[in-house]
mmCIF file of C-alpha atoms in Angstrom:
data_model
loop_
_atom_site.group_PDB
_atom_site.id
_atom_site.type_symbol
_atom_site.label_atom_id
_atom_site.label_comp_id
_atom_site.label_asym_id
_atom_site.label_seq_id
_atom_site.Cartn_x
_atom_site.Cartn_y
_atom_site.Cartn_z
ATOM 1 C CA MET F 1 0.287 46.915 -5.845
ATOM 2 C CA LEU F 2 0.605 46.744 -2.072
ATOM 3 C CA LEU F 3 -0.256 43.043 -2.077
ATOM 4 C CA ALA F 4 2.374 42.330 -4.726
ATOM 5 C CA LEU F 5 5.007 44.229 -2.747
ATOM 6 C CA THR F 6 4.095 42.339 0.419
ATOM 7 C CA LEU F 7 4.418 38.977 -1.335
ATOM 8 C CA LEU F 8 7.749 40.064 -2.797
ATOM 9 C CA LEU F 9 9.079 41.008 0.626
ATOM 10 C CA LEU F 10 7.905 37.720 2.111
ATOM 11 C CA SER F 11 9.666 35.813 -0.655
ATOM 12 C CA ILE F 12 13.038 37.445 0.081
ATOM 13 C CA PRO F 13 15.087 35.200 2.415
ATOM 14 C CA SER F 14 16.057 36.585 5.781
ATOM 15 C CA PHE F 15 19.762 37.130 6.384
ATOM 16 C CA GLY F 16 19.428 37.914 10.070
ATOM 17 C CA ALA F 17 20.018 35.586 12.978
ATOM 18 C CA PRO F 18 19.445 31.903 12.157
ATOM 19 C CA THR F 19 16.239 30.332 13.354
ATOM 20 C CA CYS F 20 16.384 27.935 16.294
ATOM 21 C CA ASP F 21 14.315 24.744 16.448
ATOM 22 C CA LEU F 22 11.847 24.222 19.268
ATOM 23 C CA ASN F 23 13.947 21.392 20.683
ATOM 24 C CA SER F 24 17.091 23.559 20.747
ATOM 25 C CA PHE F 25 18.546 26.497 22.665
ATOM 26 C CA CYS F 26 20.727 28.795 20.564
ATOM 27 C CA TYR F 27 23.279 31.229 21.985
ATOM 28 C CA ASN F 28 25.159 33.722 19.816
ATOM 29 C CA PRO F 29 27.279 35.998 22.029
ATOM 30 C CA ASN F 30 28.904 37.626 18.997
ATOM 31 C CA GLU F 31 28.928 37.452 15.234
ATOM 32 C CA SER F 32 31.497 34.673 15.034
ATOM 33 C CA THR F 33 30.429 32.380 17.894
ATOM 34 C CA LYS F 34 27.408 30.088 17.681
ATOM 35 C CA VAL F 35 26.339 27.629 20.377
ATOM 36 C CA THR F 36 23.414 25.190 20.104
ATOM 37 C CA LEU F 37 22.107 22.785 22.746
ATOM 38 C CA THR F 38 19.630 20.303 21.236
ATOM 39 C CA ARG F 39 17.458 17.824 23.101
ATOM 40 C CA ASN F 40 16.370 14.518 21.558
ATOM 41 C CA GLY F 41 14.485 12.516 24.163
ATOM 42 C CA ASN F 42 16.878 12.066 27.083
ATOM 43 C CA GLU F 43 19.935 12.916 25.005
ATOM 44 C CA LEU F 44 21.528 16.381 24.748
ATOM 45 C CA THR F 45 23.840 17.482 21.949
ATOM 46 C CA LEU F 46 26.029 20.551 22.394
ATOM 47 C CA LYS F 47 27.542 22.149 19.284
ATOM 48 C CA VAL F 48 29.954 25.066 19.418
ATOM 49 C CA TYR F 49 31.369 26.940 16.425
ATOM 50 C CA ASP F 50 33.617 29.974 16.217
ATOM 51 C CA GLU F 51 34.673 31.009 12.733
ATOM 52 C CA LYS F 52 37.387 33.450 13.887
ATOM 53 C CA ASN F 53 38.876 32.165 17.126
ATOM 54 C CA SER F 54 39.911 28.876 18.679
ATOM 55 C CA ILE F 55 37.417 27.610 21.200
ATOM 56 C CA GLY F 56 37.938 26.350 24.726
ATOM 57 C CA ASP F 57 36.058 24.405 27.341
ATOM 58 C CA VAL F 58 32.323 24.950 27.764
ATOM 59 C CA HIS F 59 30.314 24.521 30.975
ATOM 60 C CA LEU F 60 26.654 23.774 31.602
ATOM 61 C CA VAL F 61 25.841 25.515 34.876
ATOM 62 C CA GLN F 62 22.738 25.311 37.062
ATOM 63 C CA LYS F 63 21.591 27.545 39.913
ATOM 64 C CA ASN F 64 22.341 24.939 42.568
ATOM 65 C CA GLY F 65 26.002 25.167 41.603
ATOM 66 C CA LYS F 66 26.081 22.004 39.515
ATOM 67 C CA ASP F 67 28.661 22.388 36.786
ATOM 68 C CA ILE F 68 29.203 19.977 33.894
ATOM 69 C CA PRO F 69 32.423 20.769 32.019
ATOM 70 C CA ILE F 70 32.741 19.873 28.357
ATOM 71 C CA SER F 71 36.275 19.706 27.001
ATOM 72 C CA CYS F 72 36.906 21.084 23.535
ATOM 73 C CA ASP F 73 40.064 21.027 21.431
ATOM 74 C CA SER F 74 41.639 24.472 21.753
ATOM 75 C CA ASN F 75 43.140 24.141 18.263
ATOM 76 C CA SER F 76 39.776 23.618 16.602
ATOM 77 C CA THR F 77 37.006 26.011 15.647
ATOM 78 C CA THR F 78 34.267 23.433 16.267
ATOM 79 C CA CYS F 79 33.234 21.303 19.205
ATOM 80 C CA GLU F 80 30.456 18.751 19.614
ATOM 81 C CA ALA F 81 29.581 16.707 22.689
ATOM 82 C CA GLN F 82 26.875 14.237 23.698
ATOM 83 C CA LEU F 83 25.502 13.983 27.221
ATOM 84 C CA SER F 84 22.485 12.625 29.010
ATOM 85 C CA ILE F 85 19.802 14.813 30.508
ATOM 86 C CA ASP F 86 20.100 12.713 33.682
ATOM 87 C CA GLN F 87 23.420 14.449 34.347
ATOM 88 C CA LEU F 88 21.455 17.633 35.103
ATOM 89 C CA GLU F 89 18.732 18.547 37.557
ATOM 90 C CA LYS F 90 15.636 18.534 35.376
ATOM 91 C CA ASN F 91 13.703 21.013 37.541
ATOM 92 C CA LEU F 92 16.409 23.685 37.562
ATOM 93 C CA PRO F 93 17.246 26.055 34.717
ATOM 94 C CA VAL F 94 20.618 25.762 33.024
ATOM 95 C CA SER F 95 22.934 28.254 31.347
ATOM 96 C CA ILE F 96 25.877 27.877 28.966
ATOM 97 C CA LYS F 97 29.203 29.364 30.110
ATOM 98 C CA LEU F 98 31.913 29.792 27.460
ATOM 99 C CA TRP F 99 35.697 29.726 27.798
ATOM 100 C CA ASN F 100 35.820 33.518 27.791
ATOM 101 C CA ASP F 101 33.369 33.742 30.742
ATOM 102 C CA GLN F 102 30.487 34.786 28.526
ATOM 103 C CA THR F 103 27.314 33.200 29.895
ATOM 104 C CA SER F 104 23.937 32.730 28.270
ATOM 105 C CA ASP F 105 20.599 33.409 29.855
ATOM 106 C CA SER F 106 19.302 30.512 31.915
ATOM 107 C CA PHE F 107 16.564 28.355 30.439
ATOM 108 C CA PRO F 108 14.514 25.350 31.656
ATOM 109 C CA LEU F 109 15.273 21.983 30.124
ATOM 110 C CA ASP F 110 11.549 21.391 29.672
ATOM 111 C CA SER F 111 11.514 24.219 27.144
ATOM 112 C CA LEU F 112 13.533 22.043 24.780
ATOM 113 C CA VAL F 113 10.626 20.144 23.258
ATOM 114 C CA PRO F 114 10.627 18.564 19.813
ATOM 115 C CA PRO F 115 8.490 20.303 17.196
ATOM 116 C CA ARG F 116 4.955 19.004 17.064
ATOM 117 C CA GLN F 117 4.495 16.350 14.425
ATOM 118 C CA GLU F 118 2.257 17.517 11.600
ATOM 119 C CA GLY F 119 0.280 14.685 10.040
ATOM 120 C CA LEU F 120 1.492 11.099 10.028
ATOM 121 C CA THR F 121 4.935 9.935 11.012
ATOM 122 C CA LYS F 122 7.134 8.223 8.438
ATOM 123 C CA ASP F 123 6.468 4.829 9.992
ATOM 124 C CA GLN F 124 2.700 5.405 9.997
ATOM 125 C CA ARG F 125 2.791 6.360 6.329
ATOM 126 C CA ARG F 126 4.681 3.152 5.571
ATOM 127 C CA GLN F 127 2.071 1.105 7.413
ATOM 128 C CA PHE F 128 -0.729 2.681 5.379
ATOM 129 C CA SER F 129 1.261 2.018 2.181
ATOM 130 C CA LYS F 130 1.613 -1.631 3.172
ATOM 131 C CA ALA F 131 -2.100 -1.832 3.964
ATOM 132 C CA HIS F 132 -2.796 -0.393 0.501
ATOM 133 C CA ALA F 133 -0.679 -3.073 -1.158
ATOM 134 C CA ILE F 134 -2.102 -5.953 0.890
ATOM 135 C CA LEU F 135 -5.721 -4.932 0.317
ATOM 136 C CA MET F 136 -5.114 -4.579 -3.422
ATOM 137 C CA ILE F 137 -3.533 -8.037 -3.457
ATOM 138 C CA PHE F 138 -6.533 -9.656 -1.776
ATOM 139 C CA GLY F 139 -8.992 -7.661 -3.872
ATOM 140 C CA TRP F 140 -7.517 -8.272 -7.314
ATOM 141 C CA LEU F 141 -5.679 -11.574 -6.835
ATOM 142 C CA LEU F 142 -8.126 -13.466 -4.596
ATOM 143 C CA PHE F 143 -11.701 -12.160 -4.652
ATOM 144 C CA VAL F 144 -11.964 -10.970 -8.268
ATOM 145 C CA PRO F 145 -10.469 -14.176 -9.808
ATOM 146 C CA THR F 146 -12.736 -16.247 -7.528
ATOM 147 C CA GLY F 147 -15.787 -14.367 -8.791
ATOM 148 C CA PHE F 148 -14.635 -14.871 -12.370
ATOM 149 C CA LEU F 149 -14.119 -18.628 -12.009
ATOM 150 C CA PHE F 150 -17.539 -19.175 -10.436
ATOM 151 C CA ALA F 151 -19.143 -17.182 -13.261
ATOM 152 C CA ARG F 152 -17.200 -19.048 -15.926
ATOM 153 C CA LEU F 153 -16.997 -22.603 -14.553
ATOM 154 C CA GLY F 154 -19.347 -22.698 -11.576
ATOM 155 C CA ARG F 155 -22.714 -22.440 -13.302
ATOM 156 C CA ASP F 156 -23.123 -26.219 -13.264
ATOM 157 C CA LEU F 157 -22.036 -26.557 -9.617
ATOM 158 C CA PHE F 158 -24.831 -26.942 -7.054
ATOM 159 C CA LYS F 159 -27.318 -26.352 -9.871
ATOM 160 C CA ASP F 160 -30.114 -27.934 -7.858
ATOM 161 C CA GLU F 161 -29.519 -25.579 -4.923
ATOM 162 C CA THR F 162 -30.123 -21.877 -4.372
ATOM 163 C CA TRP F 163 -28.832 -19.358 -1.859
ATOM 164 C CA PHE F 164 -31.293 -16.661 -0.871
ATOM 165 C CA GLY F 165 -33.359 -17.266 -3.980
ATOM 166 C CA ALA F 166 -30.509 -17.175 -6.519
ATOM 167 C CA ALA F 167 -28.144 -19.710 -8.047
ATOM 168 C CA VAL F 168 -25.101 -20.596 -5.967
ATOM 169 C CA TRP F 169 -22.611 -19.542 -8.641
ATOM 170 C CA PHE F 170 -24.260 -16.133 -8.944
ATOM 171 C CA GLN F 171 -24.251 -15.511 -5.207
ATOM 172 C CA VAL F 172 -20.575 -16.503 -4.921
ATOM 173 C CA HIS F 173 -19.737 -14.392 -7.979
ATOM 174 C CA ARG F 174 -21.530 -11.375 -6.555
ATOM 175 C CA ALA F 175 -20.193 -11.799 -3.001
ATOM 176 C CA SER F 176 -16.595 -12.290 -4.185
ATOM 177 C CA ASN F 177 -16.651 -9.241 -6.392
ATOM 178 C CA PHE F 178 -18.309 -7.187 -3.658
ATOM 179 C CA MET F 179 -15.557 -8.169 -1.207
ATOM 180 C CA GLY F 180 -12.993 -7.377 -3.867
ATOM 181 C CA ILE F 181 -14.417 -3.892 -4.406
ATOM 182 C CA VAL F 182 -14.485 -3.256 -0.643
ATOM 183 C CA CYS F 183 -10.797 -4.208 -0.445
ATOM 184 C CA ILE F 184 -9.925 -2.093 -3.485
ATOM 185 C CA CYS F 185 -11.742 1.024 -2.269
ATOM 186 C CA THR F 186 -10.317 0.681 1.249
ATOM 187 C CA SER F 187 -6.890 0.254 -0.301
ATOM 188 C CA MET F 188 -7.285 3.511 -2.233
ATOM 189 C CA LEU F 189 -8.300 5.262 0.974
ATOM 190 C CA CYS F 190 -5.164 3.930 2.704
ATOM 191 C CA ILE F 191 -2.796 5.187 0.013
ATOM 192 C CA PHE F 192 -4.397 8.626 -0.068
ATOM 193 C CA ILE F 193 -3.998 8.818 3.718
ATOM 194 C CA SER F 194 -0.384 7.673 3.394
ATOM 195 C CA GLN F 195 0.320 10.358 0.792
ATOM 196 C CA GLN F 196 -1.556 12.925 2.895
ATOM 197 C CA TRP F 197 -4.157 13.400 0.172
ATOM 198 C CA THR F 198 -1.685 14.518 -2.460
ATOM 199 C CA TRP F 199 -2.082 13.399 -6.077
ATOM 200 C CA LYS F 200 0.766 11.234 -7.393
ATOM 201 C CA GLY F 201 -0.535 10.569 -10.892
ATOM 202 C CA THR F 202 -0.078 12.401 -14.179
ATOM 203 C CA GLY F 203 0.868 16.025 -13.715
ATOM 204 C CA SER F 204 2.058 15.623 -10.125
ATOM 205 C CA GLY F 205 5.757 15.711 -10.922
ATOM 206 C CA SER F 206 6.302 12.331 -9.280
ATOM 207 C CA LYS F 207 8.562 9.648 -10.708
ATOM 208 C CA TYR F 208 7.445 8.186 -14.037
ATOM 209 C CA TRP F 209 6.480 4.727 -12.742
ATOM 210 C CA THR F 210 4.727 6.249 -9.728
ATOM 211 C CA GLU F 211 2.543 8.321 -12.052
ATOM 212 C CA VAL F 212 1.774 5.338 -14.301
ATOM 213 C CA HIS F 213 1.005 3.099 -11.308
ATOM 214 C CA THR F 214 -1.311 5.738 -9.829
ATOM 215 C CA ASP F 215 -3.158 6.368 -13.110
ATOM 216 C CA LEU F 216 -3.739 2.675 -13.781
ATOM 217 C CA GLY F 217 -4.803 2.034 -10.200
ATOM 218 C CA VAL F 218 -7.350 4.852 -10.160
ATOM 219 C CA ILE F 219 -8.837 3.937 -13.560
ATOM 220 C CA SER F 220 -9.129 0.244 -12.641
ATOM 221 C CA THR F 221 -10.774 1.168 -9.336
ATOM 222 C CA VAL F 222 -13.336 3.385 -11.076
ATOM 223 C CA LEU F 223 -14.151 0.595 -13.544
ATOM 224 C CA ALA F 224 -14.405 -1.953 -10.726
ATOM 225 C CA VAL F 225 -16.870 0.238 -8.831
ATOM 226 C CA ALA F 226 -18.831 0.775 -12.045
ATOM 227 C CA GLN F 227 -19.434 -2.970 -12.449
ATOM 228 C CA PRO F 228 -22.001 -3.451 -9.640
ATOM 229 C CA ILE F 229 -23.569 -0.094 -10.489
ATOM 230 C CA ASN F 230 -24.229 -1.005 -14.114
ATOM 231 C CA SER F 231 -25.520 -4.395 -12.940
ATOM 232 C CA LEU F 232 -28.378 -2.601 -11.200
ATOM 233 C CA PHE F 233 -29.661 -1.430 -14.573
ATOM 234 C CA ARG F 234 -29.351 -4.688 -16.476
ATOM 235 C CA CYS F 235 -32.387 -5.990 -18.319
ATOM 236 C CA GLY F 236 -34.003 -9.377 -17.710
ATOM 237 C CA PRO F 237 -32.321 -12.630 -18.766
ATOM 238 C CA THR F 238 -34.744 -13.139 -21.662
ATOM 239 C CA HIS F 239 -34.612 -9.568 -22.931
ATOM 240 C CA SER F 240 -33.342 -9.158 -26.492
ATOM 241 C CA ARG F 241 -30.706 -6.642 -25.386
ATOM 242 C CA ARG F 242 -29.386 -8.708 -22.486
ATOM 243 C CA VAL F 243 -26.497 -9.865 -24.665
ATOM 244 C CA ILE F 244 -25.336 -6.248 -24.942
ATOM 245 C CA PHE F 245 -25.153 -5.920 -21.164
ATOM 246 C CA ASN F 246 -23.373 -9.269 -20.857
ATOM 247 C CA TRP F 247 -20.622 -8.274 -23.259
ATOM 248 C CA ALA F 248 -20.300 -4.785 -21.818
ATOM 249 C CA HIS F 249 -20.020 -6.283 -18.334
ATOM 250 C CA ARG F 250 -17.338 -8.702 -19.497
ATOM 251 C CA ILE F 251 -15.338 -6.093 -21.420
ATOM 252 C CA ILE F 252 -15.326 -3.613 -18.543
ATOM 253 C CA GLY F 253 -14.253 -6.374 -16.172
ATOM 254 C CA ILE F 254 -11.427 -7.478 -18.489
ATOM 255 C CA ILE F 255 -10.174 -3.904 -18.943
ATOM 256 C CA ALA F 256 -10.326 -3.194 -15.214
ATOM 257 C CA TYR F 257 -8.455 -6.379 -14.337
ATOM 258 C CA THR F 258 -5.826 -5.806 -17.034
ATOM 259 C CA LEU F 259 -5.120 -2.277 -15.811
ATOM 260 C CA ALA F 260 -5.037 -3.388 -12.171
ATOM 261 C CA LEU F 261 -2.719 -6.297 -12.933
ATOM 262 C CA THR F 262 -0.394 -3.965 -14.834
ATOM 263 C CA ALA F 263 -0.342 -1.556 -11.885
ATOM 264 C CA ILE F 264 0.522 -4.392 -9.478
ATOM 265 C CA ILE F 265 3.264 -5.671 -11.805
ATOM 266 C CA ILE F 266 4.752 -2.160 -11.961
ATOM 267 C CA ALA F 267 4.748 -2.031 -8.161
ATOM 268 C CA ALA F 268 6.378 -5.459 -7.888
ATOM 269 C CA VAL F 269 9.123 -4.629 -10.377
ATOM 270 C CA GLN F 270 9.750 -0.929 -9.749
ATOM 271 C CA PHE F 271 8.928 -0.285 -6.088
ATOM 272 C CA LYS F 272 11.849 -2.241 -4.689
ATOM 273 C CA ARG F 273 11.798 -0.594 -1.264
ATOM 274 C CA ILE F 274 8.579 -2.379 -0.338
ATOM 275 C CA TRP F 275 8.749 -5.262 -2.853
ATOM 276 C CA ASN F 276 12.096 -6.940 -2.197
ATOM 277 C CA GLU F 277 11.765 -10.043 -4.426
ATOM 278 C CA PRO F 278 10.771 -8.724 -7.889
ATOM 279 C CA LEU F 279 11.024 -12.013 -9.826
ATOM 280 C CA LEU F 280 9.152 -14.116 -7.257
ATOM 281 C CA GLU F 281 6.504 -11.427 -6.842
ATOM 282 C CA LEU F 282 6.078 -11.092 -10.603
ATOM 283 C CA VAL F 283 5.436 -14.832 -10.930
ATOM 284 C CA LEU F 284 2.960 -14.863 -8.032
ATOM 285 C CA VAL F 285 1.101 -11.807 -9.353
ATOM 286 C CA CYS F 286 0.650 -13.342 -12.811
ATOM 287 C CA LEU F 287 -0.293 -16.827 -11.569
ATOM 288 C CA PRO F 288 -4.021 -16.157 -10.849
ATOM 289 C CA ILE F 289 -4.740 -14.798 -14.323
ATOM 290 C CA PHE F 290 -2.728 -17.666 -15.831
ATOM 291 C CA ILE F 291 -4.836 -20.216 -13.919
ATOM 292 C CA CYS F 292 -8.086 -18.498 -14.967
ATOM 293 C CA LEU F 293 -7.078 -18.385 -18.630
ATOM 294 C CA VAL F 294 -5.864 -21.993 -18.730
ATOM 295 C CA ALA F 295 -8.977 -23.291 -16.965
ATOM 296 C CA SER F 296 -11.303 -21.297 -19.229
ATOM 297 C CA ILE F 297 -9.579 -22.386 -22.427
ATOM 298 C CA ALA F 298 -9.306 -25.998 -21.310
ATOM 299 C CA PHE F 299 -12.992 -26.372 -20.380
ATOM 300 C CA THR F 300 -14.109 -24.468 -23.464
ATOM 301 C CA ALA F 301 -12.222 -27.009 -25.559
ATOM 302 C CA LEU F 302 -13.414 -29.994 -23.511
ATOM 303 C CA GLU F 303 -17.046 -28.906 -23.772
ATOM 304 C CA SER F 304 -16.942 -28.209 -27.502
ATOM 305 C CA GLU F 305 -18.985 -30.457 -29.787
ATOM 306 C CA ARG F 306 -15.937 -31.283 -31.838
ATOM 307 C CA PHE F 307 -14.063 -32.603 -28.805
ATOM 308 C CA ARG F 308 -17.095 -34.488 -27.523
ATOM 309 C CA SER F 309 -17.540 -36.304 -30.807
ATOM 310 C CA LYS F 310 -13.892 -37.332 -30.863
ATOM 311 C CA ALA F 311 -13.696 -38.302 -27.202
ATOM 312 C CA SER F 312 -16.923 -40.334 -27.116
ATOM 313 C CA PHE F 313 -17.637 -39.420 -23.530
ATOM 314 C CA GLY F 314 -20.611 -41.802 -23.377
ATOM 315 C CA ASP F 315 -18.340 -44.825 -23.569
ATOM 316 C CA SER F 316 -14.719 -44.810 -22.496
ATOM 317 C CA MET F 317 -14.439 -41.432 -20.775
ATOM 318 C CA GLU F 318 -17.479 -41.500 -18.525
ATOM 319 C CA THR F 319 -17.044 -40.923 -14.824
ATOM 320 C CA PRO F 320 -18.545 -43.430 -12.388
ATOM 321 C CA LEU F 321 -20.987 -40.805 -11.075
ATOM 322 C CA ILE F 322 -24.668 -41.307 -11.963
ATOM 323 C CA THR F 323 -26.319 -37.892 -11.968
ATOM 324 C CA ASP F 324 -29.591 -38.399 -13.800
ATOM 325 C CA THR F 325 -31.824 -40.903 -15.608
ATOM 326 C CA ASP F 326 -33.190 -40.774 -19.128
ATOM 327 C CA GLU F 327 -36.827 -41.244 -20.154
ATOM 328 C CA ASN F 328 -36.440 -45.036 -19.966
ATOM 329 C CA SER F 329 -35.073 -44.844 -16.396
ATOM 330 C CA LYS F 330 -31.637 -45.848 -17.600
ATOM 331 C CA PRO F 331 -28.758 -44.278 -15.673
ATOM 332 C CA VAL F 332 -26.899 -41.514 -17.511
ATOM 333 C CA ARG F 333 -23.341 -40.889 -16.443
ATOM 334 C CA GLU F 334 -21.844 -37.395 -16.116
ATOM 335 C CA PRO F 335 -19.099 -36.615 -18.633
ATOM 336 C CA THR F 336 -15.557 -36.046 -17.430
ATOM 337 C CA PRO F 337 -15.264 -32.255 -18.083
ATOM 338 C CA HIS F 338 -18.246 -31.499 -15.860
ATOM 339 C CA ALA F 339 -16.932 -33.724 -13.082
ATOM 340 C CA LEU F 340 -13.599 -31.884 -13.135
ATOM 341 C CA LYS F 341 -15.099 -28.427 -12.713
ATOM 342 C CA ALA F 342 -15.699 -28.552 -8.966
ATOM 343 C CA PRO F 343 -12.170 -29.677 -7.957
ATOM 344 C CA THR F 344 -10.645 -27.256 -10.466
ATOM 345 C CA VAL F 345 -12.578 -24.264 -9.128
ATOM 346 C CA PHE F 346 -11.971 -24.997 -5.454
ATOM 347 C CA TRP F 347 -8.331 -25.930 -6.026
ATOM 348 C CA ALA F 348 -7.812 -22.669 -7.905
ATOM 349 C CA VAL F 349 -9.446 -20.619 -5.138
ATOM 350 C CA GLY F 350 -7.105 -22.260 -2.628
ATOM 351 C CA VAL F 351 -4.115 -21.320 -4.787
ATOM 352 C CA PHE F 352 -5.398 -17.732 -5.046
ATOM 353 C CA PHE F 353 -5.587 -17.533 -1.274
ATOM 354 C CA CYS F 354 -2.051 -18.896 -0.830
ATOM 355 C CA ILE F 355 -0.713 -16.414 -3.389
ATOM 356 C CA ALA F 356 -2.415 -13.497 -1.634
ATOM 357 C CA VAL F 357 -0.998 -14.549 1.737
ATOM 358 C CA ALA F 358 2.509 -15.076 0.330
ATOM 359 C CA LEU F 359 2.568 -11.676 -1.380
ATOM 360 C CA SER F 360 1.188 -10.023 1.745
ATOM 361 C CA LEU F 361 4.007 -11.496 3.829
ATOM 362 C CA LEU F 362 6.527 -10.145 1.329
ATOM 363 C CA VAL F 363 4.929 -6.703 1.604
ATOM 364 C CA VAL F 364 4.922 -6.831 5.412
ATOM 365 C CA ASN F 365 8.673 -7.455 5.353
ATOM 366 C CA GLY F 366 9.275 -4.513 2.998
ATOM 367 C CA TYR F 367 11.273 -1.361 3.728
ATOM 368 C CA LYS F 368 14.014 -3.433 5.365
ATOM 369 C CA ASN F 369 16.813 -1.480 3.718
ATOM 370 C CA VAL F 370 15.357 1.990 4.179
#
């Protein structure tokens, strides 16, 4: 009962004297007159208000006799003036003398300090938000598509070489995805720091698209982190159940990338304070997945038996490269689709990098109109 009464009393607003900020000196000689001297860096702002009487000139007086008069319109009930702190002696206290000879207590100028900043400043929060966006861009639009292309098209590249005991495509696939996950997780850390560890997803009361963006981003991040974890428990390549892992790995990757891409598209279209060119950004965001899909479909078709039989690669469509010999030591030429894989993969990775840099520059130049 006592606790409830205490909380009730604390919840009732105070109707007494108004509070005064730490960077201000407030003087209320009577019920109708209010005077405030506020310091902002080296600038001082004097505000005078009298709801019943006309006001007159105000003076800032120091103990050494220095007097700074401030003229106010005698027909007005308000007065505001700007002055520099250099007009006063910083080491001497100052008092406010009103037109009716009422004088405030003296106070040191050093006592007018701005309130201590709690947490990050607005600019720092913006920088962390930009870091979040840039890291997500490099994670999902550069490293993850690179890992996908090497897994899908790079298995025949450098097939006679190994890196640290594993195929080149596998090492690039694993390294790219690992770098992508590092970027994604660091990006999530940046946005939580920017939002001062407050939840912005479903149930937070935030704007609709902010909640959707947050939900999709968190789910895609969890799925992305789950990929290398479930890879630790995969069975051997010749195991009968390896196909189950392969499809599960692919499906989780597709879902994670789809959700992440949707979250980035929402940011590009809806978060116009930081993303200033929605149409251009939308095109750039969708370009990596478009390249991956086109390359995958094209090489799947080119490598199909039906296409091979129609194209007759052994005759008119052979490349001039000799890659192997048959059992009679006759040179066997490499078919065109295989020869195109290397330039396609490396060209695509270069495009991914350019897209990530371009989008990052757009993000860096965000918040221009805020």
